[in-house]
Amino acid sequence: MRVYQVPQHAFLLLVGGALLAAAPHLLLGPPWLRILLPLLLLARVLIQRGRLAMPGRMVRVVLLAGVVLGTLYTHGTVLGPEAGTCLLIAAFGLKTLEMFRLRDAYVLLVLGYFVLATTFLFYQSPLAALYVFVVMVLLTASLVGINRPETGARSRTHLRLASVMLLQALPLMVLLFVLVPRIAPLWALEFQSEGARTGMSDSMAPGEVSRLTESTELAFRVEFEGAVPSPAERYWRGMTYSLFDGRRWSQASPGGLPRPDLVIFPGQGTAPWHEQLQAQHAAMADTDAAPVYRYRVVQEASRRPWLYTLAVPFVRGPARGIGQVRDFRLVKEGDIEQRFAYSVESYPLLTAAVGLPDWERDFNLALPELGNPRSRQLAQRLFDAEGGDVEAYALRVLAHFRQEPFYYTLEPPLLGGNTVDEFLFDTRRGFCEHYASAFAFMMRAAGVPARIVAGYQGGELNPVGNHLRVHQYHAHAWAEIWIDGQGWVEFDPTGAVAPERIERGMDRFLGREMGALQNLLSGAAFSRNPLLARLRNSIDYLQFSWQKWVLGYDESSQMAFLERWLKDVSPLRIGLVLLIGTVAILLPVALWVLLRRRGPPRSPLQREYRALRKQLLRSNIAVSEGLPPRAVSETVARACPAAADAIRAWVSQYEQAAYAEHADAQALQRLRRLRRALRWRLRRSALSG
Amino acid sequence: MQKLHDALERVGKVVLGKDEQIRLAVACMLARGHLLIEDLPGMGKTTLAHALSRIFSLDYQRVQFTSDMLPADILGVSVFDPDSRRFELRKGPVFTQLLLADEINRATPKTQSALLEAMEERQVTQDGESRPLPQPFFVVATQNPLDQGGTFPLPESQLDRFLMRISLGYPAPEAEMSLLRAGDLRERALDMSPALTVAELMALMAEVEQVHASEDLLDYLQRLLEHSRGCGWFTAGLSPRAGLGVLRAARAWALLDKRKYVIPEDIQAVLKPVCEHRLQSASGGTAGGAASRLLEAVPVVR
């Protein structure tokens, strides 16, 4: 059997396309794959050049087993997205060693498209989309190439044809993207966790938040409808920590409480505190005077359920899977594994009406029995000095931070056993968590319910898109205390020590504190050069828009969009619009194809010549269109000696008919007969060979 | 016909290993075209011209072109004869059947154009009197492609006067071995006995015009010409004159193959020598490989 030869003009496109389709995965995948795939492609190149024979069945089976074992070794499984694509790519590489027929080349290319599509499992940026498009042009060009096996064809014409085809398909793609209903995936893809992600955790010990400031990763972006709050108002609440063990603050609640007392998901009943909040929300929404922030947060994957919001948040629109928590926060049902967007409106409500039941009061007063004696004494003394006025006492403690020599620093000294005592009286150098922790401790020591709030403070305003960017280094911790008649009131002791951190933002502060390298990473260096700053902002805006409009175009936003345009969204309507849109796009193309200038029609003799060429193509004999008849017959005779006489007879008959002076009337029939004889010869030699 | 093939064979014994070029040169003569040989000195250009003149029993003149040459040096000059009291033309070397114009690009444009006009009109006009050149009339011009110092390269319009441009190139190793064994072959070229009479040659030339070119073949040629104009590879496509030249040369080639009709192979065989000196690559420089690109791009059968 003759082994299929990829035409030379398509081969480079095929190998290049295969390599580039797999390249993004090679960056992520295991090292052995990074070496294996190029080696397999190199082997294929050598086979094409005739330097290497096709590997035998044994070799291929061993390679396949090795690939499966390698995947098991790396990922522990062959299922799941990472292991699956790893196996897919390795198998894709192996398939190149199995191209015995034209059919195998088709399989390889279809696999190539599939490999390319899996890129989106791991990369979703606009750049990735552009990359996929370019590689798709390459793959399509090689598909064009293997369908035109003549030797004279050129790679460049394949590329041009492929680009034109894909560009023609673009409007159709947009139409399908917008209209075809989103269907929930048939199976959930569970990514293997890539170790701990940076971000807030559900507990906090001294030194942990300051470590976050080393990360320049994006936490979330926020787009405001209307005014953007001033920097000092940008307190993004994520969690509250109520349990203190002497060193670590943790998020916890007393055991045995019914769930509705803490968090309410839509459609899961209600509780008095929740009704209270909703009533207040309704009242506030009616009066236009209330200061309100309406915004949409697009949060990066955090592998945690916490959502970040201002003041007292309420979800806008359908709140599927978002719950309201008793301490005025929102949480998602299940962790945020992918970028997640939610719309919120926030009111600065008085929260006294929600009430402070005994269990909550006790829980937010609890301190370890022992430890930090000096702080407890100080708390008692200051509280007594203010005559037991809670608000005055809290201000007095802040004044203490301000008046005594306290310093705000990214590199606080390590603390021993009595963390609060050591910080308050000895080191006096700390980051936000030290101040928040000490403040909350002092409150509780004096009998004032207090807890820590953790989240982000600030955010960098992108003037291009008028949205905020909040990075991990904006992480912050502060405190809130219960004041009878007012409810929970926030106090930020960091603001007392380092007001510029709050008012001018972490970016400026970091710019002063950090070394040159971190400076560069955080983008602080960019903000000094106006041109670079604008460029950076524009790129950020592009990414944000991409996330909002393309990645964020999910089921609910699709419904909203379609309802606006179609009024009544029914399958029939969507189908109709799809049909009309498709016709509107394809009609001009069809007209152009039908009406474009063509040469004179082909004569029967010319059609007969076409038929012969098709015949040869089916038998896998590539003949350039520029080859004259006699050269064609020699090519065929070389490729298939059994058919040599048949093709020579046909060609000499054709030559007589087409070029000699006195063509006879029977020539066409004779040619057809000769062609049938040739077909029979070609088939027999294909079967026996 | 048989005599023609004997002639080809005998020329092949003098110009060794260049059967293809000899065939092309003969086809060029049969098609009533002039030949430009572009090659380095010492490659056998003169030997080929000699051999051709001897074998077809043609008068032969050789002119070595130099930059101080005047048109009269080629065409001839009128001299006053005191005895008859009349001007008499002393015929120049152009009055011959085969003219070897060596290093044609060394002459000034004025001299070049005098020759080229004679080539086109097949007559010489002097002092208001036209004199026809002998029949048949061939010019074999040579030029050196490398040594361009002090030369006047032929403009495209004049290159167009030559039906074909060929180059001989270095001989193959075996041919060179037998050449070295045999010594200088130019002497032998001069001693060659004629194979065809002039009348027989003229008859063959008339026969060339009778070779049949079918509609399908003309269609192929037309698409080749059209492609050369539309593809954008060249500054200008092939002219209709070039197309006629290809057809004439292809007819002669078919006749050399003892066929009464032209097939696409004939077109393909003569396309390179007939067309490449008429084309200029759009990216500048000469259009090397232009013919093979054209042949690859245009389907033989629509």
mmCIF file of C-alpha atoms in Angstrom, chain A residues 382-658:
data_model
loop_
_atom_site.group_PDB
_atom_site.id
_atom_site.type_symbol
_atom_site.label_atom_id
_atom_site.label_comp_id
_atom_site.label_asym_id
_atom_site.label_seq_id
_atom_site.Cartn_x
_atom_site.Cartn_y
_atom_site.Cartn_z
ATOM 1 C CA LEU A 382 -9.387 54.842 79.107
ATOM 2 C CA PHE A 383 -12.980 53.587 79.218
ATOM 3 C CA ASP A 384 -13.391 54.844 82.770
ATOM 4 C CA ALA A 385 -11.785 58.172 81.801
ATOM 5 C CA GLU A 386 -14.450 58.689 79.157
ATOM 6 C CA GLY A 387 -17.149 57.907 81.653
ATOM 7 C CA GLY A 388 -18.335 54.802 79.833
ATOM 8 C CA ASP A 389 -19.359 56.605 76.630
ATOM 9 C CA VAL A 390 -18.715 54.021 73.907
ATOM 10 C CA GLU A 391 -18.246 56.433 71.016
ATOM 11 C CA ALA A 392 -16.001 58.757 73.020
ATOM 12 C CA TYR A 393 -13.981 55.766 74.142
ATOM 13 C CA ALA A 394 -13.470 54.552 70.580
ATOM 14 C CA LEU A 395 -12.302 58.019 69.546
ATOM 15 C CA ARG A 396 -10.029 58.109 72.596
ATOM 16 C CA VAL A 397 -8.366 54.871 71.489
ATOM 17 C CA LEU A 398 -7.850 56.249 68.001
ATOM 18 C CA ALA A 399 -6.342 59.366 69.526
ATOM 19 C CA HIS A 400 -4.010 57.143 71.500
ATOM 20 C CA PHE A 401 -2.749 55.617 68.254
ATOM 21 C CA ARG A 402 -2.313 59.024 66.773
ATOM 22 C CA GLN A 403 -0.608 60.683 69.712
ATOM 23 C CA GLU A 404 1.731 57.955 70.845
ATOM 24 C CA PRO A 405 4.653 57.127 68.509
ATOM 25 C CA PHE A 406 2.986 54.464 66.402
ATOM 26 C CA TYR A 407 4.266 53.715 62.927
ATOM 27 C CA TYR A 408 2.579 52.236 59.901
ATOM 28 C CA THR A 409 4.945 49.908 58.082
ATOM 29 C CA LEU A 410 4.911 47.056 55.631
ATOM 30 C CA GLU A 411 7.594 45.213 57.552
ATOM 31 C CA PRO A 412 6.455 45.035 61.162
ATOM 32 C CA PRO A 413 8.636 43.196 63.711
ATOM 33 C CA LEU A 414 7.563 39.691 64.688
ATOM 34 C CA LEU A 415 5.393 39.388 67.752
ATOM 35 C CA GLY A 416 5.603 36.797 70.536
ATOM 36 C CA GLY A 417 2.872 35.397 72.792
ATOM 37 C CA ASN A 418 0.981 38.487 73.939
ATOM 38 C CA THR A 419 0.582 40.008 70.513
ATOM 39 C CA VAL A 420 -1.577 42.930 71.501
ATOM 40 C CA ASP A 421 0.529 43.913 74.524
ATOM 41 C CA GLU A 422 3.768 43.702 72.611
ATOM 42 C CA PHE A 423 2.381 45.784 69.778
ATOM 43 C CA LEU A 424 0.730 48.419 71.933
ATOM 44 C CA PHE A 425 3.571 48.962 74.372
ATOM 45 C CA ASP A 426 6.827 47.670 72.872
ATOM 46 C CA THR A 427 7.158 47.539 69.107
ATOM 47 C CA ARG A 428 4.504 50.070 68.089
ATOM 48 C CA ARG A 429 5.153 49.311 64.458
ATOM 49 C CA GLY A 430 2.518 47.533 62.500
ATOM 50 C CA PHE A 431 0.385 47.100 59.426
ATOM 51 C CA CYS A 432 -3.391 47.409 59.260
ATOM 52 C CA GLU A 433 -4.040 44.037 60.852
ATOM 53 C CA HIS A 434 -2.049 45.003 63.949
ATOM 54 C CA TYR A 435 -4.039 48.195 64.411
ATOM 55 C CA ALA A 436 -7.405 46.590 63.697
ATOM 56 C CA SER A 437 -6.613 43.707 65.994
ATOM 57 C CA ALA A 438 -5.431 45.939 68.836
ATOM 58 C CA PHE A 439 -8.420 48.232 68.423
ATOM 59 C CA ALA A 440 -10.939 45.401 68.497
ATOM 60 C CA PHE A 441 -9.177 43.893 71.517
ATOM 61 C CA MET A 442 -9.322 47.167 73.411
ATOM 62 C CA MET A 443 -13.014 47.464 72.620
ATOM 63 C CA ARG A 444 -13.860 43.996 73.768
ATOM 64 C CA ALA A 445 -11.700 44.408 76.893
ATOM 65 C CA ALA A 446 -13.851 47.378 77.831
ATOM 66 C CA GLY A 447 -17.068 45.522 77.166
ATOM 67 C CA VAL A 448 -17.878 46.961 73.721
ATOM 68 C CA PRO A 449 -18.919 44.395 71.086
ATOM 69 C CA ALA A 450 -16.365 44.573 68.284
ATOM 70 C CA ARG A 451 -15.186 42.574 65.272
ATOM 71 C CA ILE A 452 -12.642 42.820 62.496
ATOM 72 C CA VAL A 453 -13.710 43.521 58.910
ATOM 73 C CA ALA A 454 -11.464 42.229 56.177
ATOM 74 C CA GLY A 455 -11.506 43.181 52.538
ATOM 75 C CA TYR A 456 -9.892 45.744 50.301
ATOM 76 C CA GLN A 457 -9.506 49.457 50.688
ATOM 77 C CA GLY A 458 -9.123 51.831 47.765
ATOM 78 C CA GLY A 459 -8.728 50.906 44.133
ATOM 79 C CA GLU A 460 -7.030 52.438 41.173
ATOM 80 C CA LEU A 461 -9.287 54.515 38.936
ATOM 81 C CA ASN A 462 -8.922 53.809 35.227
ATOM 82 C CA PRO A 463 -9.977 57.067 33.555
ATOM 83 C CA VAL A 464 -10.397 55.360 30.148
ATOM 84 C CA GLY A 465 -13.196 53.072 31.237
ATOM 85 C CA ASN A 466 -14.079 55.007 34.395
ATOM 86 C CA HIS A 467 -13.783 51.835 36.421
ATOM 87 C CA LEU A 468 -11.834 50.892 39.512
ATOM 88 C CA ARG A 469 -9.188 48.235 39.623
ATOM 89 C CA VAL A 470 -8.641 46.616 42.978
ATOM 90 C CA HIS A 471 -5.473 44.602 43.409
ATOM 91 C CA GLN A 472 -4.380 42.176 46.082
ATOM 92 C CA TYR A 473 -2.104 44.838 47.489
ATOM 93 C CA HIS A 474 -5.203 46.844 48.325
ATOM 94 C CA ALA A 475 -6.025 44.230 50.972
ATOM 95 C CA HIS A 476 -6.998 45.832 54.257
ATOM 96 C CA ALA A 477 -8.440 45.094 57.671
ATOM 97 C CA TRP A 478 -10.371 47.411 59.945
ATOM 98 C CA ALA A 479 -12.848 47.123 62.788
ATOM 99 C CA GLU A 480 -16.450 47.813 63.620
ATOM 100 C CA ILE A 481 -18.108 48.180 66.999
ATOM 101 C CA TRP A 482 -21.705 48.072 68.188
ATOM 102 C CA ILE A 483 -23.055 51.372 69.474
ATOM 103 C CA ASP A 484 -26.516 51.170 70.919
ATOM 104 C CA GLY A 485 -28.930 53.194 68.849
ATOM 105 C CA GLN A 486 -26.629 53.294 65.830
ATOM 106 C CA GLY A 487 -25.803 49.683 65.212
ATOM 107 C CA TRP A 488 -22.485 48.527 63.804
ATOM 108 C CA VAL A 489 -20.147 51.471 63.191
ATOM 109 C CA GLU A 490 -16.885 51.149 61.303
ATOM 110 C CA PHE A 491 -13.610 52.472 62.685
ATOM 111 C CA ASP A 492 -10.357 52.329 60.815
ATOM 112 C CA PRO A 493 -7.439 52.704 63.246
ATOM 113 C CA THR A 494 -5.024 52.625 60.316
ATOM 114 C CA GLY A 495 -6.493 55.924 59.212
ATOM 115 C CA ALA A 496 -5.496 57.420 62.564
ATOM 116 C CA VAL A 497 -1.885 56.379 62.093
ATOM 117 C CA ALA A 498 -1.403 56.719 58.369
ATOM 118 C CA PRO A 499 -4.190 58.892 56.957
ATOM 119 C CA GLU A 500 -2.464 59.123 53.578
ATOM 120 C CA ARG A 501 -2.863 55.353 53.178
ATOM 121 C CA ILE A 502 -6.631 55.811 53.215
ATOM 122 C CA GLU A 503 -7.003 59.119 51.483
ATOM 123 C CA ARG A 504 -4.475 58.839 48.700
ATOM 124 C CA GLY A 505 -4.553 55.109 48.277
ATOM 125 C CA MET A 506 -2.245 52.209 48.670
ATOM 126 C CA ASP A 507 -0.622 52.802 45.307
ATOM 127 C CA ARG A 508 1.034 56.036 46.430
ATOM 128 C CA PHE A 509 1.952 54.526 49.734
ATOM 129 C CA LEU A 510 3.529 51.520 48.097
ATOM 130 C CA GLY A 511 5.367 53.737 45.669
ATOM 131 C CA ARG A 512 7.207 55.222 48.638
ATOM 132 C CA GLU A 513 7.698 52.086 50.630
ATOM 133 C CA MET A 514 8.626 49.473 48.102
ATOM 134 C CA GLY A 515 11.799 48.732 46.226
ATOM 135 C CA ALA A 516 12.220 49.472 42.553
ATOM 136 C CA LEU A 517 11.216 46.014 41.385
ATOM 137 C CA GLN A 518 7.934 45.871 43.247
ATOM 138 C CA ASN A 519 7.408 49.410 42.160
ATOM 139 C CA LEU A 520 7.617 48.301 38.575
ATOM 140 C CA LEU A 521 5.339 45.309 39.136
ATOM 141 C CA SER A 522 2.618 47.260 40.824
ATOM 142 C CA GLY A 523 2.473 49.647 37.924
ATOM 143 C CA ALA A 524 3.410 52.588 40.106
ATOM 144 C CA ALA A 525 6.301 53.274 37.758
ATOM 145 C CA PHE A 526 3.858 53.427 34.841
ATOM 146 C CA SER A 527 1.695 55.999 36.449
ATOM 147 C CA ARG A 528 4.559 58.469 36.409
ATOM 148 C CA ASN A 529 4.916 58.456 32.633
ATOM 149 C CA PRO A 530 1.641 59.822 31.268
ATOM 150 C CA LEU A 531 1.911 58.033 27.925
ATOM 151 C CA LEU A 532 2.630 54.639 29.495
ATOM 152 C CA ALA A 533 -0.076 55.230 32.045
ATOM 153 C CA ARG A 534 -2.618 55.885 29.344
ATOM 154 C CA LEU A 535 -1.495 52.829 27.404
ATOM 155 C CA ARG A 536 -1.788 50.680 30.503
ATOM 156 C CA ASN A 537 -5.215 52.083 31.237
ATOM 157 C CA SER A 538 -6.374 51.451 27.680
ATOM 158 C CA ILE A 539 -5.217 47.843 27.743
ATOM 159 C CA ASP A 540 -6.933 47.410 31.079
ATOM 160 C CA TYR A 541 -10.117 48.892 29.667
ATOM 161 C CA LEU A 542 -9.955 46.543 26.679
ATOM 162 C CA GLN A 543 -9.574 43.550 28.969
ATOM 163 C CA PHE A 544 -12.401 44.725 31.170
ATOM 164 C CA SER A 545 -14.721 45.270 28.211
ATOM 165 C CA TRP A 546 -13.810 41.839 26.903
ATOM 166 C CA GLN A 547 -14.696 40.331 30.257
ATOM 167 C CA LYS A 548 -17.948 42.222 30.437
ATOM 168 C CA TRP A 549 -19.203 41.786 26.889
ATOM 169 C CA VAL A 550 -17.696 38.552 25.675
ATOM 170 C CA LEU A 551 -16.839 36.387 28.659
ATOM 171 C CA GLY A 552 -19.665 37.879 30.698
ATOM 172 C CA TYR A 553 -22.279 37.219 28.006
ATOM 173 C CA ASP A 554 -23.915 34.403 29.946
ATOM 174 C CA GLU A 555 -27.409 33.061 30.079
ATOM 175 C CA SER A 556 -28.872 35.959 32.063
ATOM 176 C CA SER A 557 -27.227 38.760 30.085
ATOM 177 C CA GLN A 558 -28.215 36.998 26.885
ATOM 178 C CA MET A 559 -31.825 36.871 28.015
ATOM 179 C CA ALA A 560 -31.712 40.534 29.007
ATOM 180 C CA PHE A 561 -30.218 41.469 25.660
ATOM 181 C CA LEU A 562 -32.675 39.425 23.644
ATOM 182 C CA GLU A 563 -35.626 40.712 25.603
ATOM 183 C CA ARG A 564 -34.604 44.236 24.790
ATOM 184 C CA TRP A 565 -34.420 43.516 21.055
ATOM 185 C CA LEU A 566 -36.992 40.813 20.463
ATOM 186 C CA LYS A 567 -39.455 41.746 23.191
ATOM 187 C CA ASP A 568 -40.891 38.266 23.410
ATOM 188 C CA VAL A 569 -38.148 35.653 23.536
ATOM 189 C CA SER A 570 -39.380 32.356 22.173
ATOM 190 C CA PRO A 571 -37.528 29.572 20.394
ATOM 191 C CA LEU A 572 -39.487 30.406 17.252
ATOM 192 C CA ARG A 573 -38.398 34.027 17.292
ATOM 193 C CA ILE A 574 -34.780 33.177 17.938
ATOM 194 C CA GLY A 575 -34.910 30.642 15.129
ATOM 195 C CA LEU A 576 -36.408 33.173 12.766
ATOM 196 C CA VAL A 577 -33.842 35.847 13.576
ATOM 197 C CA LEU A 578 -31.078 33.283 13.164
ATOM 198 C CA LEU A 579 -32.444 32.310 9.765
ATOM 199 C CA ILE A 580 -32.850 35.879 8.578
ATOM 200 C CA GLY A 581 -29.416 36.853 9.840
ATOM 201 C CA THR A 582 -27.766 33.861 8.184
ATOM 202 C CA VAL A 583 -29.456 34.594 4.859
ATOM 203 C CA ALA A 584 -28.513 38.268 5.116
ATOM 204 C CA ILE A 585 -24.883 37.299 5.600
ATOM 205 C CA LEU A 586 -24.699 34.496 3.071
ATOM 206 C CA LEU A 587 -26.728 36.093 0.298
ATOM 207 C CA PRO A 588 -24.096 38.686 -0.734
ATOM 208 C CA VAL A 589 -21.410 35.995 -0.689
ATOM 209 C CA ALA A 590 -23.567 33.682 -2.765
ATOM 210 C CA LEU A 591 -24.383 36.449 -5.233
ATOM 211 C CA TRP A 592 -20.751 37.340 -5.546
ATOM 212 C CA VAL A 593 -19.799 33.728 -6.219
ATOM 213 C CA LEU A 594 -22.575 33.311 -8.785
ATOM 214 C CA LEU A 595 -22.209 36.600 -10.614
ATOM 215 C CA ARG A 596 -18.465 37.043 -10.751
ATOM 216 C CA ARG A 597 -16.848 37.069 -14.179
ATOM 217 C CA ARG A 598 -16.089 33.671 -15.587
ATOM 218 C CA GLY A 599 -14.386 32.526 -18.754
ATOM 219 C CA PRO A 600 -16.302 30.868 -21.582
ATOM 220 C CA PRO A 601 -17.970 27.564 -20.655
ATOM 221 C CA ARG A 602 -15.994 24.380 -20.939
ATOM 222 C CA SER A 603 -16.321 22.198 -23.964
ATOM 223 C CA PRO A 604 -17.198 18.483 -23.604
ATOM 224 C CA LEU A 605 -13.585 17.653 -24.300
ATOM 225 C CA GLN A 606 -12.384 19.968 -21.540
ATOM 226 C CA ARG A 607 -14.902 18.435 -19.160
ATOM 227 C CA GLU A 608 -13.576 15.023 -20.038
ATOM 228 C CA TYR A 609 -10.085 16.211 -19.105
ATOM 229 C CA ARG A 610 -11.442 17.466 -15.754
ATOM 230 C CA ALA A 611 -13.043 14.092 -15.160
ATOM 231 C CA LEU A 612 -9.733 12.376 -15.707
ATOM 232 C CA ARG A 613 -7.988 14.681 -13.236
ATOM 233 C CA LYS A 614 -10.642 13.930 -10.647
ATOM 234 C CA GLN A 615 -10.188 10.251 -11.303
ATOM 235 C CA LEU A 616 -6.472 10.566 -10.652
ATOM 236 C CA LEU A 617 -7.015 12.601 -7.494
ATOM 237 C CA ARG A 618 -9.277 9.898 -6.141
ATOM 238 C CA SER A 619 -6.497 7.408 -6.727
ATOM 239 C CA ASN A 620 -4.243 9.759 -4.829
ATOM 240 C CA ILE A 621 -2.069 10.738 -7.788
ATOM 241 C CA ALA A 622 -1.300 14.433 -7.618
ATOM 242 C CA VAL A 623 -0.943 16.107 -10.987
ATOM 243 C CA SER A 624 -0.243 19.819 -11.331
ATOM 244 C CA GLU A 625 -2.682 21.696 -13.534
ATOM 245 C CA GLY A 626 0.217 23.189 -15.439
ATOM 246 C CA LEU A 627 1.453 19.774 -16.581
ATOM 247 C CA PRO A 628 0.801 19.033 -20.265
ATOM 248 C CA PRO A 629 -0.946 15.768 -21.193
ATOM 249 C CA ARG A 630 2.122 13.710 -22.000
ATOM 250 C CA ALA A 631 3.815 14.673 -18.742
ATOM 251 C CA VAL A 632 0.613 13.671 -16.967
ATOM 252 C CA SER A 633 0.767 10.246 -18.498
ATOM 253 C CA GLU A 634 4.398 9.837 -17.432
ATOM 254 C CA THR A 635 3.545 10.870 -13.858
ATOM 255 C CA VAL A 636 0.748 8.342 -13.717
ATOM 256 C CA ALA A 637 2.893 5.635 -15.245
ATOM 257 C CA ARG A 638 5.518 6.206 -12.567
ATOM 258 C CA ALA A 639 2.998 6.218 -9.727
ATOM 259 C CA CYS A 640 1.135 3.182 -10.931
ATOM 260 C CA PRO A 641 3.001 1.111 -13.552
ATOM 261 C CA ALA A 642 0.034 -1.211 -14.030
ATOM 262 C CA ALA A 643 -1.977 1.687 -15.465
ATOM 263 C CA ALA A 644 0.825 2.964 -17.733
ATOM 264 C CA ASP A 645 -0.574 1.603 -20.990
ATOM 265 C CA ALA A 646 -4.103 2.710 -20.190
ATOM 266 C CA ILE A 647 -3.114 6.304 -19.447
ATOM 267 C CA ARG A 648 -0.868 6.511 -22.523
ATOM 268 C CA ALA A 649 -3.709 5.329 -24.711
ATOM 269 C CA TRP A 650 -6.027 7.916 -23.197
ATOM 270 C CA VAL A 651 -3.538 10.751 -23.544
ATOM 271 C CA SER A 652 -2.703 10.009 -27.174
ATOM 272 C CA GLN A 653 -6.411 9.827 -27.978
ATOM 273 C CA TYR A 654 -6.970 13.122 -26.160
ATOM 274 C CA GLU A 655 -4.124 14.780 -28.004
ATOM 275 C CA GLN A 656 -5.608 13.725 -31.311
ATOM 276 C CA ALA A 657 -9.022 15.015 -30.340
ATOM 277 C CA ALA A 658 -7.978 18.308 -28.829
#
